CSV table of C-alpha atoms in Angstrom, one decimal:
chain,number,residue,atom,x,y,z
A,1,MET,CA,-0.2,-0.2,-0.3
A,2,LYS,CA,2.8,2.2,1.2
A,3,SER,CA,4.8,1.6,-2.6
A,4,MET,CA,1.3,2.7,-4.4
A,5,LEU,CA,1.3,5.9,-2.5
A,6,LYS,CA,4.6,6.8,-3.5
A,7,VAL,CA,4.4,6.1,-7.1
A,8,PHE,CA,0.8,8.2,-7.1
A,9,LEU,CA,2.7,10.8,-5.4
A,10,MET,CA,5.4,11.1,-7.8
A,11,LEU,CA,3.2,11.1,-10.7
A,12,ILE,CA,1.6,13.9,-9.4
A,13,ALA,CA,4.9,15.9,-8.9
A,14,PHE,CA,5.6,14.9,-12.6
A,15,PHE,CA,2.6,15.9,-13.8
A,16,MET,CA,2.7,19.8,-11.9
A,17,VAL,CA,6.6,20.2,-12.6
A,18,THR,CA,5.8,19.4,-16.2
A,19,ILE,CA,2.7,22.2,-16.0
A,20,SER,CA,4.7,24.4,-14.7
A,21,GLY,CA,7.5,24.1,-17.5
A,22,PHE,CA,4.9,25.1,-20.6
A,23,SER,CA,6.1,27.9,-22.5
A,24,GLN,CA,9.8,27.9,-21.4
A,25,VAL,CA,11.9,27.4,-24.7
A,26,THR,CA,15.6,27.8,-23.9
A,27,THR,CA,17.8,25.6,-26.0
A,28,SER,CA,18.2,24.4,-29.5
A,29,GLY,CA,19.1,20.8,-30.8
A,30,ILE,CA,20.6,18.5,-33.1
A,31,ASN,CA,19.2,15.3,-34.6
A,32,GLY,CA,19.4,12.9,-37.8
A,33,LYS,CA,20.1,10.2,-39.6
A,34,ILE,CA,23.7,8.3,-40.1
A,35,THR,CA,23.8,5.9,-42.8
A,36,ASP,CA,26.3,4.4,-45.2
A,37,ALA,CA,27.0,4.7,-48.2
A,38,ASN,CA,24.2,2.2,-49.2
A,39,ASN,CA,21.7,4.4,-47.6
A,40,GLU,CA,22.0,1.2,-44.4
A,41,SER,CA,21.7,2.5,-41.3
A,42,LEU,CA,24.5,2.3,-39.0
A,43,PRO,CA,23.8,2.0,-35.0
A,44,GLY,CA,25.9,3.0,-32.3
A,45,ALA,CA,27.6,5.6,-34.1
A,46,THR,CA,29.2,8.1,-32.0
A,47,VAL,CA,28.0,11.9,-32.4
A,48,VAL,CA,30.0,14.8,-30.6
A,49,ALA,CA,29.1,18.5,-31.3
A,50,VAL,CA,31.3,21.2,-29.7
A,51,HIS,CA,30.5,24.5,-28.6
A,52,GLN,CA,33.6,26.1,-30.7
A,53,PRO,CA,33.3,29.7,-28.4
A,54,SER,CA,33.1,27.9,-25.1
A,55,GLY,CA,34.5,24.2,-25.5
A,56,THR,CA,31.0,23.2,-24.3
A,57,GLN,CA,30.3,19.5,-25.1
A,58,TYR,CA,27.3,17.5,-26.5
A,59,GLY,CA,27.2,13.8,-27.1
A,60,THR,CA,25.2,10.7,-27.9
A,61,ILE,CA,25.4,7.3,-29.7
A,62,SER,CA,22.8,6.8,-32.8
A,63,ASN,CA,20.1,3.8,-32.3
A,64,SER,CA,19.4,1.2,-34.2
A,65,GLU,CA,17.6,2.9,-36.7
A,66,GLY,CA,20.5,5.1,-37.2
A,67,ARG,CA,19.0,8.1,-36.1
A,68,PHE,CA,20.2,10.6,-32.9
A,69,ALA,CA,19.1,13.4,-31.2
A,70,LEU,CA,20.7,16.1,-29.1
A,71,PRO,CA,18.4,18.4,-27.2
A,72,GLY,CA,19.2,21.0,-24.7
A,73,MET,CA,22.1,22.4,-26.5
A,74,ARG,CA,22.8,26.0,-26.4
A,75,SER,CA,21.8,28.1,-29.2
A,76,GLY,CA,24.0,30.1,-31.7
A,77,GLY,CA,27.6,28.4,-32.8
A,78,PRO,CA,29.3,27.9,-34.6
A,79,TYR,CA,29.3,24.5,-33.6
A,80,LYS,CA,32.0,21.6,-34.6
A,81,VAL,CA,30.1,18.1,-35.1
A,82,GLU,CA,32.4,15.0,-35.6
A,83,VAL,CA,30.4,11.6,-36.1
A,84,SER,CA,32.6,8.0,-36.1
A,85,PHE,CA,31.9,4.7,-36.7
A,86,VAL,CA,34.4,1.7,-36.4
A,87,GLY,CA,35.6,0.8,-40.1
A,88,TYR,CA,34.5,4.3,-40.9
A,89,ASN,CA,36.2,7.3,-41.5
A,90,LYS,CA,35.3,10.1,-39.6
A,91,ALA,CA,33.3,12.9,-40.9
A,92,THR,CA,33.1,16.3,-39.5
A,93,TYR,CA,31.4,19.1,-40.2
A,94,ALA,CA,32.2,22.9,-39.2
A,95,ASP,CA,30.3,26.0,-38.5
A,96,VAL,CA,27.0,24.4,-37.1
A,97,ASN,CA,24.7,27.3,-35.9
A,98,LEU,CA,21.4,26.6,-34.0
A,99,PHE,CA,18.3,28.5,-33.8
A,100,LEU,CA,16.5,28.8,-30.5
A,101,GLY,CA,13.7,26.7,-30.0
A,102,GLU,CA,14.7,24.4,-33.3
A,103,SER,CA,16.3,21.2,-33.7
A,104,PHE,CA,19.0,21.3,-36.8
A,105,VAL,CA,18.9,18.3,-39.6
A,106,LEU,CA,22.2,16.5,-40.0
A,107,ASN,CA,21.8,13.7,-42.0
A,108,VAL,CA,25.2,11.8,-42.3
A,109,THR,CA,26.8,9.1,-45.1
A,110,LEU,CA,30.2,7.7,-44.0
A,111,LYS,CA,32.2,6.1,-46.1
A,112,GLU,CA,34.0,2.5,-45.2
A,113,GLU,CA,37.8,3.0,-44.1
A,114,SER,CA,39.4,1.1,-47.0
A,115,VAL,CA,43.4,3.0,-46.8
A,116,ASP,CA,44.7,4.4,-43.6
A,117,VAL,CA,43.5,8.4,-44.7
A,118,ASP,CA,43.0,11.2,-42.6
A,119,GLU,CA,39.4,12.5,-41.2
A,120,VAL,CA,36.8,13.5,-44.3
A,121,ILE,CA,35.9,17.3,-43.3
A,122,VAL,CA,33.2,18.9,-44.6
A,123,VAL,CA,33.3,22.5,-44.4
A,124,GLY,CA,29.8,24.5,-44.9
A,125,SER,CA,28.6,27.5,-44.2
A,126,LYS,CA,26.1,29.1,-41.5
A,127,PRO,CA,22.9,27.2,-42.4
A,128,SER,CA,19.6,28.1,-43.5
A,129,ALA,CA,16.9,28.4,-41.0
A,130,PHE,CA,15.3,25.7,-43.8
A,131,SER,CA,17.9,23.2,-42.0
A,132,THR,CA,15.8,23.1,-39.3
A,133,GLU,CA,12.6,21.4,-38.0
A,134,LYS,CA,10.3,24.1,-36.9
A,135,THR,CA,7.7,23.6,-34.8
A,136,GLY,CA,5.6,26.0,-36.3
A,137,ALA,CA,4.9,29.7,-37.4
A,138,ALA,CA,8.3,31.0,-36.1
A,139,THR,CA,10.6,33.8,-36.4
A,140,ASN,CA,13.8,34.1,-35.1
A,141,ILE,CA,15.9,37.1,-34.5
A,142,SER,CA,20.2,36.4,-33.8
A,143,ARG,CA,22.5,38.0,-31.9
A,144,GLU,CA,23.7,39.3,-35.4
A,145,ALA,CA,20.2,41.1,-36.6
A,146,ILE,CA,20.3,42.6,-32.8
A,147,SER,CA,23.8,44.0,-33.2
A,148,THR,CA,22.9,45.4,-36.6
A,149,MET,CA,19.6,46.5,-37.1
A,150,PRO,CA,18.4,49.9,-36.2
A,151,SER,CA,16.4,50.4,-32.8
A,152,ILE,CA,15.1,53.5,-31.5
A,153,SER,CA,13.6,52.5,-27.8
A,154,ARG,CA,16.5,49.7,-27.7
A,155,SER,CA,14.2,47.0,-26.8
A,156,ILE,CA,12.7,43.5,-27.9
A,157,SER,CA,10.0,45.0,-29.5
A,158,ASP,CA,11.6,46.7,-31.6
A,159,PHE,CA,13.2,43.1,-33.1
A,160,THR,CA,9.9,40.8,-32.5
A,161,ARG,CA,8.4,43.3,-35.5
A,162,MET,CA,10.1,41.1,-38.3
A,163,SER,CA,7.7,38.5,-37.5
A,164,PRO,CA,5.4,38.8,-41.0
A,165,LEU,CA,2.2,38.3,-38.2
A,166,ALA,CA,3.2,41.6,-36.0
A,167,GLY,CA,1.3,44.5,-35.9
A,168,GLY,CA,1.4,47.4,-33.9
A,169,SER,CA,1.6,48.0,-29.7
A,170,ASN,CA,3.4,44.7,-29.5
A,171,SER,CA,0.3,42.7,-31.4
A,172,PHE,CA,0.5,39.5,-33.1
A,173,ALA,CA,-2.0,37.8,-35.7
A,174,GLY,CA,-4.6,40.4,-34.8
A,175,ARG,CA,-4.2,39.8,-30.8
A,176,ASP,CA,-4.3,42.3,-28.1
A,177,GLY,CA,-0.3,42.7,-27.0
A,178,ARG,CA,-1.3,41.3,-23.3
A,179,LEU,CA,-2.4,37.7,-24.6
A,180,ASN,CA,1.5,37.3,-25.5
A,181,ASN,CA,3.8,35.0,-23.1
A,182,ILE,CA,7.1,36.6,-22.7
A,183,ASN,CA,9.9,34.8,-21.4
A,184,ILE,CA,13.6,35.4,-20.7
A,185,ASP,CA,16.0,32.6,-20.0
A,186,GLY,CA,13.0,30.7,-19.2
A,187,ALA,CA,11.6,33.2,-16.5
A,188,ASN,CA,7.8,34.9,-17.1
A,189,PHE,CA,8.0,38.4,-17.9
A,190,ASN,CA,4.5,39.4,-18.2
A,191,ASN,CA,2.8,42.5,-17.6
A,192,ASN,CA,-0.8,41.8,-18.0
A,193,PHE,CA,-2.1,44.7,-16.8
A,194,GLY,CA,-1.4,46.5,-19.6
A,195,LEU,CA,0.1,49.9,-18.8
A,196,SER,CA,3.4,50.0,-19.6
A,197,THR,CA,4.2,49.9,-23.7
A,198,ASN,CA,5.9,46.8,-23.8
A,199,ASN,CA,3.8,44.7,-22.0
A,200,MET,CA,6.7,44.0,-19.8
A,201,PRO,CA,7.7,44.3,-15.8
A,202,GLY,CA,9.4,47.9,-15.4
A,203,GLY,CA,7.5,50.1,-16.8
A,204,ASP,CA,8.5,51.7,-19.6
A,205,ALA,CA,12.1,50.6,-19.4
A,206,GLN,CA,13.1,47.3,-21.1
A,207,PRO,CA,13.9,45.0,-17.9
A,208,ILE,CA,16.7,43.5,-19.3
A,209,SER,CA,19.6,45.6,-21.7
A,210,LEU,CA,19.4,44.5,-25.4
A,211,ASP,CA,23.0,44.3,-25.2
A,212,ALA,CA,22.5,41.4,-22.6
A,213,ILE,CA,20.3,39.5,-25.3
A,214,GLU,CA,21.5,36.7,-27.6
A,215,GLU,CA,18.5,35.6,-29.2
A,216,VAL,CA,14.9,36.1,-29.5
A,217,GLN,CA,12.3,33.8,-30.9
A,218,VAL,CA,8.1,34.7,-32.0
A,219,ASN,CA,6.2,31.7,-32.0
A,220,ILE,CA,2.7,31.8,-33.3
A,221,ALA,CA,1.3,28.5,-33.3
A,222,PRO,CA,4.1,26.0,-32.1
A,223,TYR,CA,3.3,22.2,-32.3
A,224,ASP,CA,5.6,22.3,-29.1
A,225,VAL,CA,4.1,20.1,-25.8
A,226,ARG,CA,6.8,22.8,-24.3
A,227,GLN,CA,4.6,25.9,-25.4
A,228,ALA,CA,1.3,27.4,-24.1
A,229,ASN,CA,-0.3,30.1,-22.6
A,230,PHE,CA,-0.6,32.5,-25.2
A,231,THR,CA,-3.3,33.1,-27.4
A,232,GLY,CA,-1.0,36.0,-29.1
A,233,ALA,CA,2.3,35.1,-29.5
A,234,GLY,CA,5.4,33.1,-27.7
A,235,ILE,CA,8.0,35.1,-27.2
A,236,ASN,CA,11.6,33.3,-26.0
A,237,ALA,CA,14.3,35.3,-25.6
A,238,VAL,CA,18.0,34.1,-23.8
A,239,THR,CA,20.6,36.1,-22.5
A,240,LYS,CA,24.4,36.1,-23.6
A,241,SER,CA,26.9,33.2,-21.6
A,242,GLY,CA,30.9,33.7,-21.4
A,243,THR,CA,32.7,32.1,-23.5
A,244,ASN,CA,36.9,30.6,-23.3
A,245,THR,CA,37.7,34.1,-24.6
A,246,PHE,CA,37.3,37.7,-22.2
A,247,SER,CA,35.7,40.2,-24.6
A,248,GLY,CA,33.9,43.0,-23.3
A,249,SER,CA,32.7,46.5,-24.5
A,250,VAL,CA,31.6,50.1,-23.5
A,251,TYR,CA,28.5,51.8,-25.1
A,252,THR,CA,26.7,54.9,-25.1
A,253,TYR,CA,23.2,56.3,-27.0
A,254,TYR,CA,22.2,59.4,-27.3
A,255,ARG,CA,19.0,61.0,-29.1
A,256,ASP,CA,17.1,64.5,-28.7
A,257,GLN,CA,14.0,66.1,-30.1
A,258,SER,CA,16.5,66.8,-33.1
A,259,PHE,CA,16.3,63.4,-34.7
A,260,ASN,CA,13.0,64.1,-35.3
A,261,GLY,CA,11.5,65.7,-38.4
A,262,ASP,CA,10.2,68.7,-38.6
A,263,LYS,CA,8.4,68.5,-41.9
A,264,VAL,CA,5.5,66.8,-43.5
A,265,GLY,CA,5.7,67.9,-47.3
A,266,SER,CA,5.8,71.3,-47.0
A,267,GLU,CA,4.5,72.4,-44.3
A,268,THR,CA,6.5,72.8,-40.9
A,269,LEU,CA,5.6,71.3,-37.8
A,270,PRO,CA,6.0,73.5,-34.6
A,271,GLU,CA,8.6,73.4,-32.6
A,272,ALA,CA,9.2,70.3,-30.3
A,273,ALA,CA,9.5,70.3,-26.9
A,274,LYS,CA,13.1,69.8,-25.6
A,275,THR,CA,13.3,66.4,-24.8
A,276,SER,CA,16.9,63.8,-24.7
A,277,THR,CA,17.5,60.0,-23.8
A,278,LYS,CA,21.6,58.7,-22.7
A,279,ILE,CA,22.1,55.8,-22.1
A,280,ILE,CA,25.5,54.5,-20.9
A,281,GLY,CA,26.4,51.0,-20.5
A,282,GLY,CA,28.9,48.1,-20.5
A,283,ARG,CA,29.5,44.2,-20.3
A,284,ILE,CA,31.8,41.7,-19.7
A,285,GLY,CA,32.5,37.9,-19.9
A,286,GLY,CA,35.1,35.1,-20.1
A,287,PRO,CA,36.3,31.7,-18.4
A,288,ILE,CA,36.6,31.8,-14.8
A,289,ILE,CA,37.8,27.8,-15.6
A,290,LYS,CA,38.4,27.4,-19.2
A,291,ASN,CA,35.6,25.0,-21.1
A,292,LYS,CA,34.5,24.6,-17.8
A,293,LEU,CA,32.6,27.6,-15.9
A,294,PHE,CA,32.1,31.0,-17.5
A,295,PHE,CA,30.5,34.5,-16.5
A,296,PHE,CA,28.9,37.3,-18.2
A,297,VAL,CA,27.8,41.1,-16.4
A,298,ASN,CA,25.8,43.7,-17.9
A,299,GLY,CA,25.1,46.9,-16.7
A,300,GLU,CA,23.2,49.8,-18.4
A,301,TYR,CA,22.1,53.4,-17.1
A,302,GLU,CA,19.4,55.3,-18.8
A,303,ASP,CA,18.0,59.3,-18.4
A,304,SER,CA,15.3,60.5,-20.3
A,305,PRO,CA,14.7,64.1,-18.9
A,306,SER,CA,11.8,65.8,-20.2
A,307,PRO,CA,10.4,69.3,-19.4
A,308,GLY,CA,7.3,68.2,-17.2
A,309,MET,CA,4.5,71.2,-17.8
A,310,PRO,CA,4.4,72.1,-21.4
A,311,TRP,CA,2.8,75.1,-21.0
A,312,VAL,CA,3.9,78.5,-19.9
A,313,ALA,CA,1.9,81.5,-17.8
A,314,THR,CA,0.9,84.6,-19.2
A,315,ARG,CA,3.2,87.2,-18.9
A,316,ASN,CA,3.4,91.0,-19.8
A,317,GLY,CA,1.0,90.0,-23.0
A,318,ASN,CA,3.8,87.0,-24.4
A,319,THR,CA,1.8,84.9,-26.5
A,320,GLY,CA,2.5,81.9,-28.2
A,321,SER,CA,0.8,77.9,-29.0
A,322,ASN,CA,2.4,76.7,-25.6
A,323,VAL,CA,0.7,80.0,-23.0
A,324,SER,CA,-1.5,79.2,-21.2
A,325,ARG,CA,-4.7,82.0,-19.8
A,326,VAL,CA,-2.9,81.5,-16.2
A,327,LYS,CA,-1.3,84.6,-15.2
A,328,ALA,CA,2.3,84.2,-13.5
A,329,GLU,CA,1.2,86.7,-10.5
A,330,ASP,CA,-1.6,84.7,-9.9
A,331,LEU,CA,-0.1,81.4,-9.6
A,332,ASP,CA,3.0,83.3,-7.7
A,333,ALA,CA,0.4,84.8,-5.2
A,334,PHE,CA,-1.3,81.4,-4.6
A,335,SER,CA,2.1,79.4,-3.6
A,336,ALA,CA,3.1,82.4,-1.7
A,337,LEU,CA,0.0,81.9,0.1
A,338,LEU,CA,-0.1,78.1,0.7
A,339,LYS,CA,3.7,78.4,2.0
A,340,SER,CA,2.6,81.4,4.5
A,341,LYS,CA,-0.8,79.5,5.6
A,342,PHE,CA,0.2,75.9,5.5
A,343,ASP,CA,3.7,75.8,4.6
A,344,TYR,CA,3.3,73.9,1.8
A,345,GLU,CA,5.5,74.1,-0.9
A,346,THR,CA,4.0,74.1,-4.2
A,347,GLY,CA,7.8,73.7,-6.8
A,348,PRO,CA,7.8,75.6,-9.8
A,349,TYR,CA,4.6,75.7,-12.0
A,350,GLU,CA,6.8,75.5,-15.7
A,351,ASN,CA,10.6,74.8,-17.0
A,352,TYR,CA,10.6,71.8,-13.6
A,353,GLY,CA,14.0,71.1,-14.7
A,354,SER,CA,14.8,67.3,-13.2
A,355,PHE,CA,11.6,65.9,-15.0
A,356,GLY,CA,11.1,62.2,-16.9
A,357,SER,CA,12.7,59.0,-16.2
A,358,LYS,CA,15.5,57.3,-15.5
A,359,ASN,CA,16.6,53.5,-14.8
A,360,HIS,CA,19.2,51.3,-14.1
A,361,LYS,CA,19.5,47.8,-14.5
A,362,ILE,CA,22.0,44.8,-13.9
A,363,LEU,CA,22.6,41.0,-15.0
A,364,ALA,CA,25.5,38.4,-14.2
A,365,ARG,CA,25.2,35.4,-15.3
A,366,VAL,CA,27.3,32.0,-14.5
A,367,ASP,CA,27.5,29.0,-17.1
A,368,TRP,CA,28.9,25.8,-15.9
A,369,ASN,CA,29.8,22.7,-18.0
A,370,ILE,CA,29.3,20.0,-15.3
A,371,ASN,CA,30.3,17.3,-18.0
A,372,GLN,CA,29.1,16.2,-21.4
A,373,ASN,CA,25.8,15.1,-20.3
A,374,ASN,CA,25.0,18.0,-17.5
A,375,LYS,CA,25.1,21.6,-18.2
A,376,PHE,CA,23.9,24.1,-15.3
A,377,SER,CA,23.4,27.8,-15.5
A,378,VAL,CA,22.2,30.8,-13.6
A,379,ARG,CA,21.1,34.4,-14.0
A,380,TYR,CA,20.1,37.5,-11.8
A,381,ASN,CA,18.9,40.4,-13.3
A,382,THR,CA,17.5,43.8,-11.2
A,383,VAL,CA,15.7,47.7,-12.1
A,384,ARG,CA,14.9,50.1,-10.6
A,385,ASN,CA,12.9,52.5,-13.4
A,386,THR,CA,11.4,55.8,-11.7
A,387,ASN,CA,9.2,57.9,-14.1
A,388,ASP,CA,7.5,61.3,-13.6
A,389,GLN,CA,3.7,61.8,-14.3
A,390,LEU,CA,1.8,65.2,-14.6
A,391,VAL,CA,-1.4,65.3,-12.5
A,392,ASN,CA,-4.4,63.5,-14.0
A,393,GLY,CA,-5.7,66.5,-15.9
A,394,SER,CA,-8.8,64.6,-16.7
A,395,SER,CA,-10.1,64.1,-12.8
A,396,ALA,CA,-11.0,67.7,-12.2
A,397,PRO,CA,-14.9,68.5,-11.4
A,398,ASN,CA,-17.0,68.8,-14.7
A,399,PRO,CA,-17.1,70.0,-17.3
A,400,ARG,CA,-13.9,68.3,-18.0
A,401,ALA,CA,-13.1,69.9,-21.6
A,402,SER,CA,-12.9,73.2,-20.0
A,403,SER,CA,-11.0,72.4,-16.6
A,404,ASN,CA,-8.4,70.4,-17.7
A,405,ARG,CA,-5.4,70.5,-14.9
A,406,THR,CA,-2.7,70.9,-18.0
A,407,SER,CA,-4.3,73.1,-21.0
A,408,ASN,CA,-4.1,76.3,-21.8
A,409,ASN,CA,-6.7,77.0,-19.4
A,410,ALA,CA,-5.1,75.8,-16.2
A,411,MET,CA,-1.8,74.9,-14.8
A,412,SER,CA,-0.3,72.5,-11.8
A,413,TYR,CA,2.7,72.8,-10.0
A,414,LYS,CA,5.5,70.4,-9.6
A,415,ASN,CA,4.6,69.0,-6.1
A,416,SER,CA,1.3,68.4,-7.5
A,417,ASN,CA,2.8,65.5,-9.7
A,418,TYR,CA,3.9,62.3,-9.0
A,419,SER,CA,6.1,59.6,-9.4
A,420,PHE,CA,6.1,55.6,-10.6
A,421,LEU,CA,8.5,53.4,-9.2
A,422,ASN,CA,9.1,50.0,-10.9
A,423,THR,CA,11.8,47.3,-9.5
A,424,VAL,CA,11.9,43.9,-10.9
A,425,GLN,CA,14.2,41.5,-9.5
A,426,SER,CA,14.8,37.7,-11.0
A,427,LEU,CA,16.5,34.9,-10.5
A,428,ALA,CA,16.5,32.2,-13.0
A,429,ALA,CA,18.9,28.6,-12.8
A,430,GLU,CA,18.4,25.3,-15.4
A,431,LEU,CA,19.8,22.2,-15.4
A,432,ASN,CA,19.6,20.6,-18.7
A,433,SER,CA,20.7,16.7,-18.3
A,434,SER,CA,20.9,13.9,-21.1
A,435,TYR,CA,20.8,10.4,-20.5
A,436,ASN,CA,22.5,8.2,-22.7
A,437,GLY,CA,21.3,9.9,-26.1
A,438,LYS,CA,17.4,7.9,-25.0
A,439,PHE,CA,15.9,10.7,-22.8
A,440,SER,CA,16.5,14.3,-22.0
A,441,ASN,CA,15.3,16.5,-19.1
A,442,GLN,CA,15.4,20.2,-18.5
A,443,LEU,CA,14.8,21.5,-14.7
A,444,LEU,CA,14.2,25.0,-14.7
A,445,ALA,CA,13.7,27.2,-11.5
């Protein structure tokens, strides 16, 4: 009776882990069939794939039908794949690159070893996406595309629009952007309340720097039991890892209102409000123990000041498209009254100075090649974002059309405004294991 109870509890635990693991794609794979020159299957052939930048190894043997599978592999590459069998020349394939969430098909034909010759080396260029087994309508955005394509907001949404089914506001296949499921390194990054522009936690700040993203995949209708929980799109991303080579970068970006056009045909637009965005960041990665243990660290700071109140008070009959009907002398007198009678400081009513949004983010990751069958990684990231907001202009008493508190009819003081504070912390750990080339498991926390 006790043994039956143990089996029942183990089954419950298994299904709970399986259900919680849906929609968490962080790896790639290689599969194929090994035959001889007569198209006969070669069972027991050895397949070894090595991730060249880090020396990470994956290995298996072909089954009774000559087929093999290497799941749970790091995306990207290049990989070097060696296939060997007793009595046959070894075949080596170089420059094999893997796409996130897809399995690269590698069918191998070995030739009998008749004389003592060197191994056969087949060198190929980077494979096409059509060389992989797709699991539905998917679009992969590689590290090369991320680093070369232009980006305005430096967010993932600038690149997910490469999907043919992408629409505005992070919409896919005609669905609302809040119906997407976003995972980074298997951790859920959804903000279904919908107040942020990118439907991710952290407000309007990207929770992880774009410089730390390795690859992004957009899935619309996958035939994959690992993916669920969305009716829009499943957006999977993985972060960068360290390699056997120390590398790093320091970068800065700047943008202000002068980067925007000021003409529509022959018409000149009104002068835009002064805004700017400054980004400073850096990253470093490399080996702790060569071929065994690696680290990667990224940090970024963003400052986007804005003028705050777009209106200016009336002084000496000044006119303009941004001049309010409220007189400066009235605003000064009311501020002085509140200070003298209630000791309340209103702050300025125009030219706020320090107003806008700021955020800083940090990411750290460690990868450990335990052995050929077990790979472990842990990633931590945090972001802190402050975003100043003008007082709600339409919540004044009716009629609201004429009493908006941020309009040509009314102005508010700086201390009447408020600010959002968004703080996000995420920790993800993953263990990928393979058992004799027959079973594989992903344990994700």
